[in-house]
């Protein structure tokens, strides 16, 4: 029996924890562009209308003075209401998370947690499943991640404003 080929972005050899889920369907690699993470190629998806959405186009900046990844996600994705587009963003971030985990890149894994957590929260908020307890739980995870990544008090306030504006109870 032939062994299934790993997705093109899974360049490492480390096993993934069971909690890491990702959907490699329709995700392609572009080795002609700079790698967003060491040894991990840029990835992309062609949307239903033919638009190419690249991870590198929605990736958080890493330069000094840039907002923490969680706040970048809030500012970049927080006003988006197109669920299909949010699903593509989440799929790209999920695949990139799996890729850096397969490499064992702890710093990159840590930095990806914020955008992934925010996308999960915002996607849930935009979908039909807006169970208050689940939204509060997801928000709590986003906030904890932001604190761990050294968000400033003003940035935490931004998160709280998002939660309040979206009817999410803050515990």
Short mmCIF file of C-alpha atoms in Angstrom, two decimals:
data_model
loop_
_atom_site.label_atom_id
_atom_site.label_comp_id
_atom_site.label_asym_id
_atom_site.label_seq_id
_atom_site.Cartn_x
_atom_site.Cartn_y
_atom_site.Cartn_z
CA UNK A 1 0.00 0.00 0.00
CA UNK A 2 1.37 3.41 -0.95
CA UNK A 3 1.97 5.91 1.82
CA UNK A 4 0.12 9.22 1.50
CA UNK A 5 2.33 12.11 0.52
CA UNK A 6 2.65 14.86 3.11
CA UNK A 7 1.36 18.30 2.11
CA UNK A 8 4.03 20.42 0.39
CA UNK A 9 4.28 22.79 3.38
CA UNK A 10 4.99 20.03 5.92
CA UNK A 11 8.76 20.26 5.64
CA UNK A 12 9.66 19.10 9.13
CA UNK A 13 9.73 15.65 10.66
CA UNK A 14 8.37 16.25 14.15
CA UNK A 15 4.98 14.72 14.95
CA UNK A 16 2.11 17.12 15.56
CA UNK A 17 0.25 17.23 18.87
CA UNK A 18 -3.29 15.85 18.66
CA UNK A 19 -4.75 19.32 19.27
CA UNK A 20 -3.25 20.64 16.02
CA UNK A 21 -5.79 20.33 13.26
CA UNK A 22 -5.40 21.68 9.76
CA UNK A 23 -7.04 21.26 6.39
CA UNK A 24 -4.51 20.94 3.56
CA UNK A 25 -7.25 20.73 0.89
CA UNK A 26 -6.65 23.23 -1.92
CA UNK A 27 -3.51 24.60 -0.22
CA UNK A 28 -0.60 24.97 -2.62
CA UNK A 29 3.02 25.99 -2.06
CA UNK A 30 4.88 28.78 -3.78
CA UNK A 31 8.63 28.25 -3.52
CA UNK A 32 9.33 31.30 -5.70
CA UNK A 33 8.43 33.71 -2.90
CA UNK A 34 10.34 34.31 0.34
CA UNK A 35 9.58 31.75 3.03
CA UNK A 36 7.46 33.27 5.82
CA UNK A 37 9.17 30.95 8.32
CA UNK A 38 12.49 29.13 8.15
CA UNK A 39 12.23 26.13 5.80
CA UNK A 40 8.47 26.63 5.30
CA UNK A 41 7.33 27.81 1.86
CA UNK A 42 4.67 30.43 1.31
CA UNK A 43 1.27 28.83 0.82
CA UNK A 44 -1.85 29.95 -1.00
CA UNK A 45 -5.41 29.07 -1.91
CA UNK A 46 -7.35 30.07 -5.00
CA UNK A 47 -10.76 31.26 -3.82
CA UNK A 48 -14.02 30.47 -5.60
CA UNK A 49 -13.76 33.62 -7.70
CA UNK A 50 -10.20 32.76 -8.79
CA UNK A 51 -8.47 35.20 -6.44
CA UNK A 52 -5.19 33.93 -5.01
CA UNK A 53 -4.95 34.40 -1.26
CA UNK A 54 -1.40 33.95 0.04
CA UNK A 55 -0.33 33.39 3.60
CA UNK A 56 2.38 36.02 3.12
CA UNK A 57 -0.31 38.60 2.29
CA UNK A 58 -2.09 38.06 5.62
CA UNK A 59 0.96 37.29 7.76
CA UNK A 60 1.71 39.49 10.76
CA UNK A 61 4.74 41.83 10.60
CA UNK A 62 7.76 40.93 12.70
CA UNK A 63 9.60 44.25 12.68
CA UNK A 64 10.25 46.31 15.79
CA UNK A 65 7.33 48.54 16.62
CA UNK A 66 4.79 46.23 14.96
CA UNK A 67 1.74 45.28 16.99
CA UNK A 68 1.70 41.86 18.68
CA UNK A 69 0.34 39.13 16.36
CA UNK A 70 -3.01 39.00 18.22
CA UNK A 71 -3.56 42.73 17.77
CA UNK A 72 -2.48 42.51 14.14
CA UNK A 73 -5.19 39.88 13.66
CA UNK A 74 -7.78 42.02 15.43
CA UNK A 75 -6.96 45.03 13.26
CA UNK A 76 -6.65 43.04 10.03
CA UNK A 77 -9.51 40.56 10.33
CA UNK A 78 -11.76 42.08 12.99
CA UNK A 79 -14.04 43.95 10.60
CA UNK A 80 -14.27 41.18 8.00
CA UNK A 81 -17.76 39.68 7.72
CA UNK A 82 -17.24 37.35 4.74
CA UNK A 83 -17.28 33.92 6.41
CA UNK A 84 -15.82 32.13 3.36
CA UNK A 85 -12.86 34.53 3.30
CA UNK A 86 -12.35 34.16 7.06
CA UNK A 87 -12.38 30.38 6.61
CA UNK A 88 -9.61 30.68 4.00
CA UNK A 89 -7.55 32.87 6.34
CA UNK A 90 -8.06 30.36 9.17
CA UNK A 91 -7.14 27.47 6.87
CA UNK A 92 -3.91 29.18 5.79
CA UNK A 93 -2.95 30.02 9.40
CA UNK A 94 -3.81 26.45 10.49
CA UNK A 95 -1.61 24.95 7.79
CA UNK A 96 1.24 27.32 8.61
CA UNK A 97 0.89 26.38 12.29
CA UNK A 98 1.19 22.69 11.40
CA UNK A 99 4.20 23.43 9.21
CA UNK A 100 6.16 25.34 11.87
CA UNK A 101 5.24 22.74 14.48
CA UNK A 102 6.64 20.03 12.21
CA UNK A 103 9.89 22.03 12.29
CA UNK A 104 9.81 22.51 16.08
CA UNK A 105 10.12 26.29 15.73
CA UNK A 106 8.87 27.26 19.22
CA UNK A 107 9.13 31.02 18.71
CA UNK A 108 7.05 30.90 15.53
CA UNK A 109 4.55 28.51 17.10
CA UNK A 110 4.06 30.96 19.95
CA UNK A 111 3.58 33.91 17.61
CA UNK A 112 1.00 32.07 15.47
CA UNK A 113 -1.22 31.32 18.47
CA UNK A 114 -2.63 34.86 18.65
CA UNK A 115 -3.87 35.18 15.07
CA UNK A 116 -5.21 31.62 15.08
CA UNK A 117 -7.11 32.19 18.33
CA UNK A 118 -8.51 35.50 17.07
CA UNK A 119 -9.57 34.00 13.74
CA UNK A 120 -11.36 31.17 15.58
CA UNK A 121 -13.21 33.70 17.73
CA UNK A 122 -14.09 36.06 14.90
CA UNK A 123 -15.13 33.25 12.58
CA UNK A 124 -17.39 31.84 15.29
CA UNK A 125 -18.83 35.32 15.88
CA UNK A 126 -19.60 35.74 12.17
CA UNK A 127 -21.08 32.26 11.79
CA UNK A 128 -24.48 31.10 12.91
CA UNK A 129 -23.08 29.43 16.04
CA UNK A 130 -22.81 32.33 18.48
CA UNK A 131 -23.30 30.41 21.72
CA UNK A 132 -22.45 33.00 24.43
CA UNK A 133 -20.44 30.59 26.57
CA UNK A 134 -18.36 29.41 23.59
CA UNK A 135 -17.69 32.99 22.45
CA UNK A 136 -16.62 33.94 26.00
CA UNK A 137 -14.34 30.90 26.16
CA UNK A 138 -12.74 31.75 22.81
CA UNK A 139 -12.37 35.41 23.82
CA UNK A 140 -10.69 34.37 27.08
CA UNK A 141 -8.19 32.31 25.07
CA UNK A 142 -7.48 35.26 22.74
CA UNK A 143 -6.93 37.58 25.71
CA UNK A 144 -4.62 35.12 27.52
CA UNK A 145 -2.60 34.67 24.36
CA UNK A 146 -2.33 38.43 23.92
CA UNK A 147 -1.13 38.88 27.51
CA UNK A 148 1.50 36.14 27.03
CA UNK A 149 2.70 37.93 23.90
CA UNK A 150 3.11 41.15 25.90
CA UNK A 151 0.15 43.16 24.66
CA UNK A 152 0.03 46.59 26.24
CA UNK A 153 -2.90 47.71 28.43
CA UNK A 154 -4.15 49.83 25.49
CA UNK A 155 -4.04 46.77 23.22
CA UNK A 156 -5.95 44.71 25.80
CA UNK A 157 -8.51 47.55 25.82
CA UNK A 158 -8.79 47.17 22.03
CA UNK A 159 -9.62 43.49 22.50
CA UNK A 160 -12.19 44.31 25.17
CA UNK A 161 -13.80 46.91 22.90
CA UNK A 162 -14.03 44.29 20.15
CA UNK A 163 -15.68 41.87 22.58
CA UNK A 164 -18.17 44.45 23.86
CA UNK A 165 -19.02 45.64 20.34
CA UNK A 166 -19.69 42.05 19.32
CA UNK A 167 -21.80 41.09 22.32
CA UNK A 168 -19.18 38.82 23.84
CA UNK A 169 -19.28 38.55 27.62
CA UNK A 170 -15.93 39.27 29.24
CA UNK A 171 -15.25 37.06 32.25
#
